[in-house]
Amino acid sequence: MSGTPDLGPVPQRIVVDAEQVRRLVADQFPQWADLPVWPVAEGGWDNWTFHLGSRRSVRLPCASEYALAVAKEHRWLPELAPRLPLPIPVPLAKGEPGRGYPYSWSIYPWLDGEPARADRIADPVRFAVGLAEFLAALRDVDPTDGPRPGLHNWFRGGTLRTYDGRAQYALTALDGHVDVELAGEIWKSALDARWDGVPSWFHGDVAEGNLLLNDGELAAVIDFGTCGVGDPACDLAVAWTLLTADGRQAFRERLSVDDATWARGRGWALWKTLVTCSHTLGEADESAAGNARRVLGEIFSEYAAGAVATS
């Protein structure tokens, strides 16, 4: 696999607490020094996120690899925001290392909403179409000089072969637990699906926690740490991880996704799900293992239905 990027070692995460954040803000942004600081309930993995009063948040990368996205977000999110049909987080201020914290960090406005879950979505098809329209608008933004795939976004927008080692390891671990023959066939079809090489903007992590709902409707898209310019197929993984079958079809039609791009998008959903399944072997169905197996079932069923339709 000559030329395939190397993901490198697992990032070494550091811990940040509210008092440390309060002191950082007081030192560098005294105009906000009196605002209370407390952790966000679901703050994500790549960053520690804290409320700063009721109208702002503080976002601090938890490892050096994740810190690579800070400058990108400050450079590009102000340019992307006015071109998109839904609110996205635009940084208010950029902090510097201090108080024992080693990386650059950001202050953002707080965007209201609750993370998308299937049982919270009012109309699954309308949600899917709205999400597709957001992604279509993002793809229409001029990609010139945009950030290409790299360690700053774990090579999203690049070749799926970057993740082949992880996928193969998971397939070996799952032998006897899931249909690894079918999973391997789907994975190979994704690896073989060619990209036309025309780059466009992508979000990079279109997932439940980054899609906010108000009254069951899609209201905002957050966390652009993995955004970039390249192959946008990575943004299609949500079609299997969150959307219903009808929503998935409406999503694909609105984005006019060809077969090769759809296969690569399925591959993005597949390798992540296989890795999750392999890491959660033996866990109860109500845990992450149950959700991963549900997604794997969606991938298998949709792939099989497509195979029948084209036979």
PDB file of C-alpha atoms in Angstrom:
ATOM      1  CA  MET A   1       0.000   0.000   0.000  1.00  0.00           C
ATOM      2  CA  SER A   2       2.683   2.476  -0.999  1.00  0.00           C
ATOM      3  CA  GLY A   3       1.593   6.069  -0.497  1.00  0.00           C
ATOM      4  CA  THR A   4      -1.106   5.212   2.035  1.00  0.00           C
ATOM      5  CA  PRO A   5      -0.981   7.666   4.968  1.00  0.00           C
ATOM      6  CA  ASP A   6       0.065   6.490   8.415  1.00  0.00           C
ATOM      7  CA  LEU A   7      -2.326   7.404  11.229  1.00  0.00           C
ATOM      8  CA  GLY A   8       0.462   7.154  13.764  1.00  0.00           C
ATOM      9  CA  PRO A   9       0.116   6.214  17.434  1.00  0.00           C
ATOM     10  CA  VAL A  10      -3.012   6.710  19.508  1.00  0.00           C
ATOM     11  CA  PRO A  11      -3.136  10.326  20.757  1.00  0.00           C
ATOM     12  CA  GLN A  12      -2.096  10.837  24.364  1.00  0.00           C
ATOM     13  CA  ARG A  13      -5.007  12.753  25.866  1.00  0.00           C
ATOM     14  CA  ILE A  14      -4.602  15.208  28.704  1.00  0.00           C
ATOM     15  CA  VAL A  15      -7.180  16.195  31.320  1.00  0.00           C
ATOM     16  CA  VAL A  16      -8.482  19.743  31.740  1.00  0.00           C
ATOM     17  CA  ASP A  17     -10.741  20.892  34.574  1.00  0.00           C
ATOM     18  CA  ALA A  18     -13.084  23.833  35.012  1.00  0.00           C
ATOM     19  CA  GLU A  19     -10.786  25.738  37.372  1.00  0.00           C
ATOM     20  CA  GLN A  20      -7.933  25.585  34.874  1.00  0.00           C
ATOM     21  CA  VAL A  21     -10.247  26.880  32.155  1.00  0.00           C
ATOM     22  CA  ARG A  22     -11.529  29.667  34.401  1.00  0.00           C
ATOM     23  CA  ARG A  23      -7.948  30.851  34.997  1.00  0.00           C
ATOM     24  CA  LEU A  24      -7.071  30.666  31.301  1.00  0.00           C
ATOM     25  CA  VAL A  25     -10.078  32.807  30.429  1.00  0.00           C
ATOM     26  CA  ALA A  26      -9.362  35.296  33.227  1.00  0.00           C
ATOM     27  CA  ASP A  27      -5.718  35.665  32.146  1.00  0.00           C
ATOM     28  CA  GLN A  28      -6.307  36.072  28.442  1.00  0.00           C
ATOM     29  CA  PHE A  29      -9.866  37.417  28.130  1.00  0.00           C
ATOM     30  CA  PRO A  30     -10.577  39.485  31.232  1.00  0.00           C
ATOM     31  CA  GLN A  31     -13.833  40.773  29.739  1.00  0.00           C
ATOM     32  CA  TRP A  32     -15.253  37.282  30.389  1.00  0.00           C
ATOM     33  CA  ALA A  33     -13.452  36.601  33.680  1.00  0.00           C
ATOM     34  CA  ASP A  34     -16.614  36.839  35.787  1.00  0.00           C
ATOM     35  CA  LEU A  35     -18.579  34.274  33.784  1.00  0.00           C
ATOM     36  CA  PRO A  36     -19.087  30.833  35.383  1.00  0.00           C
ATOM     37  CA  VAL A  37     -17.337  27.833  33.826  1.00  0.00           C
ATOM     38  CA  TRP A  38     -18.648  24.268  33.956  1.00  0.00           C
ATOM     39  CA  PRO A  39     -18.267  21.149  31.764  1.00  0.00           C
ATOM     40  CA  VAL A  40     -20.586  20.445  28.843  1.00  0.00           C
ATOM     41  CA  ALA A  41     -22.485  17.232  29.519  1.00  0.00           C
ATOM     42  CA  GLU A  42     -21.609  15.630  26.155  1.00  0.00           C
ATOM     43  CA  GLY A  43     -18.395  17.402  25.216  1.00  0.00           C
ATOM     44  CA  GLY A  44     -17.022  14.973  22.649  1.00  0.00           C
ATOM     45  CA  TRP A  45     -13.720  13.088  22.459  1.00  0.00           C
ATOM     46  CA  ASP A  46     -11.231  15.319  20.589  1.00  0.00           C
ATOM     47  CA  ASN A  47     -11.792  18.371  22.792  1.00  0.00           C
ATOM     48  CA  TRP A  48     -12.708  19.251  26.340  1.00  0.00           C
ATOM     49  CA  THR A  49     -15.703  21.574  26.119  1.00  0.00           C
ATOM     50  CA  PHE A  50     -16.974  23.890  28.842  1.00  0.00           C
ATOM     51  CA  HIS A  51     -19.807  26.355  29.188  1.00  0.00           C
ATOM     52  CA  LEU A  52     -18.659  29.939  29.605  1.00  0.00           C
ATOM     53  CA  GLY A  53     -21.748  31.557  30.986  1.00  0.00           C
ATOM     54  CA  SER A  54     -24.972  30.796  29.128  1.00  0.00           C
ATOM     55  CA  ARG A  55     -24.002  32.179  25.715  1.00  0.00           C
ATOM     56  CA  ARG A  56     -20.460  30.909  25.062  1.00  0.00           C
ATOM     57  CA  SER A  57     -18.346  27.762  25.187  1.00  0.00           C
ATOM     58  CA  VAL A  58     -14.655  27.037  25.569  1.00  0.00           C
ATOM     59  CA  ARG A  59     -13.155  24.280  23.430  1.00  0.00           C
ATOM     60  CA  LEU A  60      -9.730  22.872  24.321  1.00  0.00           C
ATOM     61  CA  PRO A  61      -8.051  20.085  22.318  1.00  0.00           C
ATOM     62  CA  CYS A  62      -7.145  17.118  24.511  1.00  0.00           C
ATOM     63  CA  ALA A  63      -4.047  16.036  22.520  1.00  0.00           C
ATOM     64  CA  SER A  64      -1.466  17.597  20.221  1.00  0.00           C
ATOM     65  CA  GLU A  65      -2.955  15.903  17.154  1.00  0.00           C
ATOM     66  CA  TYR A  66      -6.385  17.406  17.830  1.00  0.00           C
ATOM     67  CA  ALA A  67      -4.829  20.821  18.404  1.00  0.00           C
ATOM     68  CA  LEU A  68      -3.837  20.892  14.722  1.00  0.00           C
ATOM     69  CA  ALA A  69      -7.446  21.784  13.882  1.00  0.00           C
ATOM     70  CA  VAL A  70      -7.564  25.027  15.882  1.00  0.00           C
ATOM     71  CA  ALA A  71      -5.864  27.301  13.348  1.00  0.00           C
ATOM     72  CA  LYS A  72      -7.918  25.721  10.552  1.00  0.00           C
ATOM     73  CA  GLU A  73     -11.183  26.430  12.348  1.00  0.00           C
ATOM     74  CA  HIS A  74     -10.239  30.066  12.972  1.00  0.00           C
ATOM     75  CA  ARG A  75      -9.161  30.494   9.360  1.00  0.00           C
ATOM     76  CA  TRP A  76     -12.080  28.853   7.585  1.00  0.00           C
ATOM     77  CA  LEU A  77     -15.242  28.788   9.703  1.00  0.00           C
ATOM     78  CA  PRO A  78     -15.847  32.546   9.350  1.00  0.00           C
ATOM     79  CA  GLU A  79     -15.706  32.069   5.566  1.00  0.00           C
ATOM     80  CA  LEU A  80     -17.922  28.985   5.480  1.00  0.00           C
ATOM     81  CA  ALA A  81     -20.652  30.254   7.823  1.00  0.00           C
ATOM     82  CA  PRO A  82     -22.318  32.859   5.558  1.00  0.00           C
ATOM     83  CA  ARG A  83     -22.469  30.363   2.687  1.00  0.00           C
ATOM     84  CA  LEU A  84     -24.368  27.688   4.611  1.00  0.00           C
ATOM     85  CA  PRO A  85     -28.115  27.339   5.248  1.00  0.00           C
ATOM     86  CA  LEU A  86     -27.778  26.407   8.941  1.00  0.00           C
ATOM     87  CA  PRO A  87     -25.797  27.951  11.813  1.00  0.00           C
ATOM     88  CA  ILE A  88     -22.304  26.628  12.452  1.00  0.00           C
ATOM     89  CA  PRO A  89     -19.925  27.609  15.266  1.00  0.00           C
ATOM     90  CA  VAL A  90     -17.723  30.582  14.367  1.00  0.00           C
ATOM     91  CA  PRO A  91     -14.899  31.259  16.853  1.00  0.00           C
ATOM     92  CA  LEU A  92     -15.038  34.434  18.921  1.00  0.00           C
ATOM     93  CA  ALA A  93     -11.496  34.311  20.251  1.00  0.00           C
ATOM     94  CA  LYS A  94      -8.351  32.212  20.102  1.00  0.00           C
ATOM     95  CA  GLY A  95      -6.526  31.410  23.332  1.00  0.00           C
ATOM     96  CA  GLU A  96      -2.876  30.528  23.771  1.00  0.00           C
ATOM     97  CA  PRO A  97      -1.109  27.967  25.984  1.00  0.00           C
ATOM     98  CA  GLY A  98      -0.986  28.829  29.655  1.00  0.00           C
ATOM     99  CA  ARG A  99      -1.744  27.698  33.206  1.00  0.00           C
ATOM    100  CA  GLY A 100      -0.222  24.309  32.415  1.00  0.00           C
ATOM    101  CA  TYR A 101      -2.331  23.834  29.291  1.00  0.00           C
ATOM    102  CA  PRO A 102      -0.015  23.328  26.255  1.00  0.00           C
ATOM    103  CA  TYR A 103      -2.155  24.058  23.147  1.00  0.00           C
ATOM    104  CA  SER A 104      -4.092  26.814  21.430  1.00  0.00           C
ATOM    105  CA  TRP A 105      -7.805  26.818  22.264  1.00  0.00           C
ATOM    106  CA  SER A 106     -10.996  28.638  21.319  1.00  0.00           C
ATOM    107  CA  ILE A 107     -14.031  30.455  22.614  1.00  0.00           C
ATOM    108  CA  TYR A 108     -17.229  29.985  20.612  1.00  0.00           C
ATOM    109  CA  PRO A 109     -20.800  31.223  20.823  1.00  0.00           C
ATOM    110  CA  TRP A 110     -23.143  28.637  22.312  1.00  0.00           C
ATOM    111  CA  LEU A 111     -25.550  27.144  19.765  1.00  0.00           C
ATOM    112  CA  ASP A 112     -28.815  25.906  21.257  1.00  0.00           C
ATOM    113  CA  GLY A 113     -30.167  22.463  20.477  1.00  0.00           C
ATOM    114  CA  GLU A 114     -29.995  18.832  21.514  1.00  0.00           C
ATOM    115  CA  PRO A 115     -27.910  16.151  19.772  1.00  0.00           C
ATOM    116  CA  ALA A 116     -29.789  14.331  17.032  1.00  0.00           C
ATOM    117  CA  ARG A 117     -31.079  10.872  17.833  1.00  0.00           C
ATOM    118  CA  ALA A 118     -33.482   8.820  15.782  1.00  0.00           C
ATOM    119  CA  ASP A 119     -36.190   9.048  18.434  1.00  0.00           C
ATOM    120  CA  ARG A 120     -35.862  12.849  18.606  1.00  0.00           C
ATOM    121  CA  ILE A 121     -36.235  13.540  14.873  1.00  0.00           C
ATOM    122  CA  ALA A 122     -39.736  14.770  14.028  1.00  0.00           C
ATOM    123  CA  ASP A 123     -39.770  13.805  10.337  1.00  0.00           C
ATOM    124  CA  PRO A 124     -36.934  11.472   9.234  1.00  0.00           C
ATOM    125  CA  VAL A 125     -37.247  12.271   5.525  1.00  0.00           C
ATOM    126  CA  ARG A 126     -37.409  16.044   6.054  1.00  0.00           C
ATOM    127  CA  PHE A 127     -34.405  15.780   8.364  1.00  0.00           C
ATOM    128  CA  ALA A 128     -32.464  13.786   5.742  1.00  0.00           C
ATOM    129  CA  VAL A 129     -33.257  16.280   2.980  1.00  0.00           C
ATOM    130  CA  GLY A 130     -32.311  19.234   5.196  1.00  0.00           C
ATOM    131  CA  LEU A 131     -28.997  17.597   6.037  1.00  0.00           C
ATOM    132  CA  ALA A 132     -28.365  16.865   2.352  1.00  0.00           C
ATOM    133  CA  GLU A 133     -29.078  20.498   1.476  1.00  0.00           C
ATOM    134  CA  PHE A 134     -26.577  21.625   4.094  1.00  0.00           C
ATOM    135  CA  LEU A 135     -23.901  19.295   2.704  1.00  0.00           C
ATOM    136  CA  ALA A 136     -24.706  20.338  -0.872  1.00  0.00           C
ATOM    137  CA  ALA A 137     -24.176  23.983   0.098  1.00  0.00           C
ATOM    138  CA  LEU A 138     -20.897  23.086   1.819  1.00  0.00           C
ATOM    139  CA  ARG A 139     -19.715  21.276  -1.325  1.00  0.00           C
ATOM    140  CA  ASP A 140     -20.542  24.341  -3.403  1.00  0.00           C
ATOM    141  CA  VAL A 141     -18.065  26.527  -1.500  1.00  0.00           C
ATOM    142  CA  ASP A 142     -14.915  27.224  -3.516  1.00  0.00           C
ATOM    143  CA  PRO A 143     -12.324  24.641  -2.371  1.00  0.00           C
ATOM    144  CA  THR A 144      -9.320  26.681  -3.513  1.00  0.00           C
ATOM    145  CA  ASP A 145      -6.630  26.781  -0.810  1.00  0.00           C
ATOM    146  CA  GLY A 146      -8.808  24.727   1.553  1.00  0.00           C
ATOM    147  CA  PRO A 147      -7.136  22.240   3.927  1.00  0.00           C
ATOM    148  CA  ARG A 148      -6.318  18.925   2.253  1.00  0.00           C
ATOM    149  CA  PRO A 149      -6.502  15.601   4.108  1.00  0.00           C
ATOM    150  CA  GLY A 150      -3.862  15.231   6.780  1.00  0.00           C
ATOM    151  CA  LEU A 151      -3.276  14.447  10.423  1.00  0.00           C
ATOM    152  CA  HIS A 152      -5.355  17.522  11.310  1.00  0.00           C
ATOM    153  CA  ASN A 153      -8.470  15.530  10.313  1.00  0.00           C
ATOM    154  CA  TRP A 154      -7.158  11.943  10.406  1.00  0.00           C
ATOM    155  CA  PHE A 155      -7.015  11.898   6.592  1.00  0.00           C
ATOM    156  CA  ARG A 156     -10.743  12.241   6.052  1.00  0.00           C
ATOM    157  CA  GLY A 157     -11.297  13.210   2.446  1.00  0.00           C
ATOM    158  CA  GLY A 158      -8.470  10.910   1.410  1.00  0.00           C
ATOM    159  CA  THR A 159      -8.266   7.228   0.515  1.00  0.00           C
ATOM    160  CA  LEU A 160     -10.175   4.641   2.533  1.00  0.00           C
ATOM    161  CA  ARG A 161      -7.059   2.486   2.362  1.00  0.00           C
ATOM    162  CA  THR A 162      -5.727   4.534   5.264  1.00  0.00           C
ATOM    163  CA  TYR A 163      -8.155   2.526   7.407  1.00  0.00           C
ATOM    164  CA  ASP A 164      -7.696  -0.875   5.786  1.00  0.00           C
ATOM    165  CA  GLY A 165      -5.450  -2.153   8.565  1.00  0.00           C
ATOM    166  CA  ARG A 166      -8.042  -1.317  11.205  1.00  0.00           C
ATOM    167  CA  ALA A 167     -10.837  -2.817   9.161  1.00  0.00           C
ATOM    168  CA  GLN A 168      -8.932  -6.059   8.578  1.00  0.00           C
ATOM    169  CA  TYR A 169      -8.024  -6.341  12.254  1.00  0.00           C
ATOM    170  CA  ALA A 170     -11.688  -5.895  13.200  1.00  0.00           C
ATOM    171  CA  LEU A 171     -12.816  -8.470  10.639  1.00  0.00           C
ATOM    172  CA  THR A 172     -10.424 -11.011  12.142  1.00  0.00           C
ATOM    173  CA  ALA A 173     -11.621 -10.246  15.672  1.00  0.00           C
ATOM    174  CA  LEU A 174     -15.291 -10.517  14.662  1.00  0.00           C
ATOM    175  CA  ASP A 175     -15.019 -13.858  12.848  1.00  0.00           C
ATOM    176  CA  GLY A 176     -17.782 -16.036  14.271  1.00  0.00           C
ATOM    177  CA  HIS A 177     -19.681 -13.057  15.661  1.00  0.00           C
ATOM    178  CA  VAL A 178     -20.862 -11.321  12.477  1.00  0.00           C
ATOM    179  CA  ASP A 179     -20.964 -12.190   8.771  1.00  0.00           C
ATOM    180  CA  VAL A 180     -17.337 -11.271   8.081  1.00  0.00           C
ATOM    181  CA  GLU A 181     -17.522 -12.656   4.542  1.00  0.00           C
ATOM    182  CA  LEU A 182     -20.250 -10.180   3.607  1.00  0.00           C
ATOM    183  CA  ALA A 183     -18.535  -7.378   5.515  1.00  0.00           C
ATOM    184  CA  GLY A 184     -15.295  -8.118   3.684  1.00  0.00           C
ATOM    185  CA  GLU A 185     -17.103  -8.030   0.336  1.00  0.00           C
ATOM    186  CA  ILE A 186     -18.665  -4.658   1.151  1.00  0.00           C
ATOM    187  CA  TRP A 187     -15.316  -3.296   2.339  1.00  0.00           C
ATOM    188  CA  LYS A 188     -13.564  -4.452  -0.847  1.00  0.00           C
ATOM    189  CA  SER A 189     -16.240  -2.818  -2.995  1.00  0.00           C
ATOM    190  CA  ALA A 190     -15.616   0.442  -1.135  1.00  0.00           C
ATOM    191  CA  LEU A 191     -11.842   0.228  -1.610  1.00  0.00           C
ATOM    192  CA  ASP A 192     -12.305  -0.482  -5.329  1.00  0.00           C
ATOM    193  CA  ALA A 193     -14.758   2.405  -5.888  1.00  0.00           C
ATOM    194  CA  ARG A 194     -12.820   5.126  -7.682  1.00  0.00           C
ATOM    195  CA  TRP A 195     -13.022   8.824  -6.887  1.00  0.00           C
ATOM    196  CA  ASP A 196     -13.001  11.263  -9.824  1.00  0.00           C
ATOM    197  CA  GLY A 197     -10.440  13.430  -8.041  1.00  0.00           C
ATOM    198  CA  VAL A 198     -12.521  16.627  -8.030  1.00  0.00           C
ATOM    199  CA  PRO A 199     -12.126  18.046  -4.501  1.00  0.00           C
ATOM    200  CA  SER A 200     -14.879  19.688  -2.492  1.00  0.00           C
ATOM    201  CA  TRP A 201     -15.465  20.800   1.068  1.00  0.00           C
ATOM    202  CA  PHE A 202     -16.648  18.208   3.581  1.00  0.00           C
ATOM    203  CA  HIS A 203     -17.464  18.273   7.291  1.00  0.00           C
ATOM    204  CA  GLY A 204     -15.700  15.013   8.118  1.00  0.00           C
ATOM    205  CA  ASP A 205     -17.758  13.888  11.125  1.00  0.00           C
ATOM    206  CA  VAL A 206     -21.458  14.089  10.300  1.00  0.00           C
ATOM    207  CA  ALA A 207     -22.742  12.217  13.337  1.00  0.00           C
ATOM    208  CA  GLU A 208     -25.462  12.383  15.981  1.00  0.00           C
ATOM    209  CA  GLY A 209     -23.538  14.548  18.426  1.00  0.00           C
ATOM    210  CA  ASN A 210     -22.646  17.137  15.780  1.00  0.00           C
ATOM    211  CA  LEU A 211     -26.187  17.631  14.459  1.00  0.00           C
ATOM    212  CA  LEU A 212     -28.384  19.766  16.720  1.00  0.00           C
ATOM    213  CA  LEU A 213     -32.176  19.634  16.837  1.00  0.00           C
ATOM    214  CA  ASN A 214     -34.752  22.161  17.956  1.00  0.00           C
ATOM    215  CA  ASP A 215     -38.273  20.730  18.277  1.00  0.00           C
ATOM    216  CA  GLY A 216     -37.164  17.699  16.289  1.00  0.00           C
ATOM    217  CA  GLU A 217     -35.868  19.729  13.341  1.00  0.00           C
ATOM    218  CA  LEU A 218     -32.262  20.093  12.196  1.00  0.00           C
ATOM    219  CA  ALA A 219     -31.139  23.449  13.617  1.00  0.00           C
ATOM    220  CA  ALA A 220     -27.320  23.605  13.500  1.00  0.00           C
ATOM    221  CA  VAL A 221     -24.189  21.640  12.580  1.00  0.00           C
ATOM    222  CA  ILE A 222     -21.207  21.789  14.937  1.00  0.00           C
ATOM    223  CA  ASP A 223     -17.649  20.471  15.396  1.00  0.00           C
ATOM    224  CA  PHE A 224     -15.733  21.167  12.194  1.00  0.00           C
ATOM    225  CA  GLY A 225     -12.429  19.882  13.566  1.00  0.00           C
ATOM    226  CA  THR A 226     -12.214  17.216  10.851  1.00  0.00           C
ATOM    227  CA  CYS A 227     -13.378  19.411   7.972  1.00  0.00           C
ATOM    228  CA  GLY A 228     -11.326  19.793   4.848  1.00  0.00           C
ATOM    229  CA  VAL A 229     -11.195  19.631   1.068  1.00  0.00           C
ATOM    230  CA  GLY A 230     -11.040  16.330  -0.821  1.00  0.00           C
ATOM    231  CA  ASP A 231     -13.333  13.363  -1.430  1.00  0.00           C
ATOM    232  CA  PRO A 232     -16.651  14.185   0.329  1.00  0.00           C
ATOM    233  CA  ALA A 233     -17.717  10.533   0.576  1.00  0.00           C
ATOM    234  CA  CYS A 234     -16.812  10.504   4.280  1.00  0.00           C
ATOM    235  CA  ASP A 235     -19.861  12.712   4.946  1.00  0.00           C
ATOM    236  CA  LEU A 236     -22.181   9.974   3.661  1.00  0.00           C
ATOM    237  CA  ALA A 237     -21.579   7.598   6.589  1.00  0.00           C
ATOM    238  CA  VAL A 238     -24.511   9.207   8.421  1.00  0.00           C
ATOM    239  CA  ALA A 239     -26.846   7.622   5.848  1.00  0.00           C
ATOM    240  CA  TRP A 240     -26.393   4.278   7.646  1.00  0.00           C
ATOM    241  CA  THR A 241     -25.637   5.418  11.198  1.00  0.00           C
ATOM    242  CA  LEU A 242     -28.630   7.733  11.724  1.00  0.00           C
ATOM    243  CA  LEU A 243     -31.030   7.944   8.787  1.00  0.00           C
ATOM    244  CA  THR A 244     -34.008   5.671   8.139  1.00  0.00           C
ATOM    245  CA  ALA A 245     -34.248   3.684   4.912  1.00  0.00           C
ATOM    246  CA  ASP A 246     -36.596   6.284   3.393  1.00  0.00           C
ATOM    247  CA  GLY A 247     -34.432   9.097   4.691  1.00  0.00           C
ATOM    248  CA  ARG A 248     -31.331   7.457   3.243  1.00  0.00           C
ATOM    249  CA  GLN A 249     -32.932   7.322  -0.199  1.00  0.00           C
ATOM    250  CA  ALA A 250     -34.057  10.963  -0.019  1.00  0.00           C
ATOM    251  CA  PHE A 251     -30.595  11.973   1.215  1.00  0.00           C
ATOM    252  CA  ARG A 252     -28.892  10.221  -1.699  1.00  0.00           C
ATOM    253  CA  GLU A 253     -31.297  11.670  -4.262  1.00  0.00           C
ATOM    254  CA  ARG A 254     -30.897  15.242  -2.990  1.00  0.00           C
ATOM    255  CA  LEU A 255     -27.097  14.966  -3.180  1.00  0.00           C
ATOM    256  CA  SER A 256     -27.197  13.127  -6.555  1.00  0.00           C
ATOM    257  CA  VAL A 257     -24.670  10.569  -5.309  1.00  0.00           C
ATOM    258  CA  ASP A 258     -23.303   8.180  -7.928  1.00  0.00           C
ATOM    259  CA  ASP A 259     -22.700   4.493  -7.236  1.00  0.00           C
ATOM    260  CA  ALA A 260     -18.954   4.783  -6.653  1.00  0.00           C
ATOM    261  CA  THR A 261     -19.286   7.639  -4.168  1.00  0.00           C
ATOM    262  CA  TRP A 262     -22.109   5.814  -2.389  1.00  0.00           C
ATOM    263  CA  ALA A 263     -19.910   2.705  -2.089  1.00  0.00           C
ATOM    264  CA  ARG A 264     -17.081   4.757  -0.557  1.00  0.00           C
ATOM    265  CA  GLY A 265     -19.520   6.402   1.837  1.00  0.00           C
ATOM    266  CA  ARG A 266     -20.757   2.958   2.857  1.00  0.00           C
ATOM    267  CA  GLY A 267     -17.129   2.029   3.438  1.00  0.00           C
ATOM    268  CA  TRP A 268     -16.652   4.951   5.832  1.00  0.00           C
ATOM    269  CA  ALA A 269     -19.664   3.780   7.823  1.00  0.00           C
ATOM    270  CA  LEU A 270     -18.486   0.161   7.697  1.00  0.00           C
ATOM    271  CA  TRP A 271     -14.939   0.450   9.003  1.00  0.00           C
ATOM    272  CA  LYS A 272     -16.016   2.620  11.942  1.00  0.00           C
ATOM    273  CA  THR A 273     -18.794   0.184  12.815  1.00  0.00           C
ATOM    274  CA  LEU A 274     -16.550  -2.861  12.521  1.00  0.00           C
ATOM    275  CA  VAL A 275     -13.993  -1.292  14.851  1.00  0.00           C
ATOM    276  CA  THR A 276     -16.705  -0.412  17.370  1.00  0.00           C
ATOM    277  CA  CYS A 277     -18.108  -3.951  17.203  1.00  0.00           C
ATOM    278  CA  SER A 278     -14.683  -5.490  17.754  1.00  0.00           C
ATOM    279  CA  HIS A 279     -14.012  -3.219  20.740  1.00  0.00           C
ATOM    280  CA  THR A 280     -17.348  -4.019  22.375  1.00  0.00           C
ATOM    281  CA  LEU A 281     -17.492  -7.800  22.004  1.00  0.00           C
ATOM    282  CA  GLY A 282     -19.366  -9.272  24.922  1.00  0.00           C
ATOM    283  CA  GLU A 283     -21.041  -6.043  26.019  1.00  0.00           C
ATOM    284  CA  ALA A 284     -24.797  -5.812  26.587  1.00  0.00           C
ATOM    285  CA  ASP A 285     -27.053  -4.924  23.674  1.00  0.00           C
ATOM    286  CA  GLU A 286     -28.133  -1.654  25.290  1.00  0.00           C
ATOM    287  CA  SER A 287     -24.530  -0.399  25.144  1.00  0.00           C
ATOM    288  CA  ALA A 288     -22.476   0.830  22.198  1.00  0.00           C
ATOM    289  CA  ALA A 289     -22.302  -2.798  21.041  1.00  0.00           C
ATOM    290  CA  GLY A 290     -26.023  -2.906  20.401  1.00  0.00           C
ATOM    291  CA  ASN A 291     -25.984   0.288  18.377  1.00  0.00           C
ATOM    292  CA  ALA A 292     -22.970  -0.861  16.357  1.00  0.00           C
ATOM    293  CA  ARG A 293     -24.694  -4.130  15.493  1.00  0.00           C
ATOM    294  CA  ARG A 294     -27.804  -2.204  14.462  1.00  0.00           C
ATOM    295  CA  VAL A 295     -25.733  -0.039  12.105  1.00  0.00           C
ATOM    296  CA  LEU A 296     -23.982  -3.105  10.725  1.00  0.00           C
ATOM    297  CA  GLY A 297     -27.404  -4.607  10.013  1.00  0.00           C
ATOM    298  CA  GLU A 298     -28.410  -1.431   8.157  1.00  0.00           C
ATOM    299  CA  ILE A 299     -25.254  -1.620   6.038  1.00  0.00           C
ATOM    300  CA  PHE A 300     -25.768  -5.298   5.236  1.00  0.00           C
ATOM    301  CA  SER A 301     -29.455  -4.861   4.360  1.00  0.00           C
ATOM    302  CA  GLU A 302     -28.933  -1.803   2.172  1.00  0.00           C
ATOM    303  CA  TYR A 303     -26.028  -3.436   0.333  1.00  0.00           C
ATOM    304  CA  ALA A 304     -27.973  -6.616  -0.252  1.00  0.00           C
ATOM    305  CA  ALA A 305     -31.002  -4.705  -1.509  1.00  0.00           C
ATOM    306  CA  GLY A 306     -28.810  -2.831  -3.967  1.00  0.00           C
ATOM    307  CA  ALA A 307     -27.239  -6.043  -5.192  1.00  0.00           C
ATOM    308  CA  VAL A 308     -30.667  -7.547  -5.826  1.00  0.00           C
ATOM    309  CA  ALA A 309     -31.857  -4.419  -7.622  1.00  0.00           C
ATOM    310  CA  THR A 310     -28.923  -4.508 -10.045  1.00  0.00           C
ATOM    311  CA  SER A 311     -28.920  -8.280 -10.669  1.00  0.00           C
TER     312      SER A 311
END
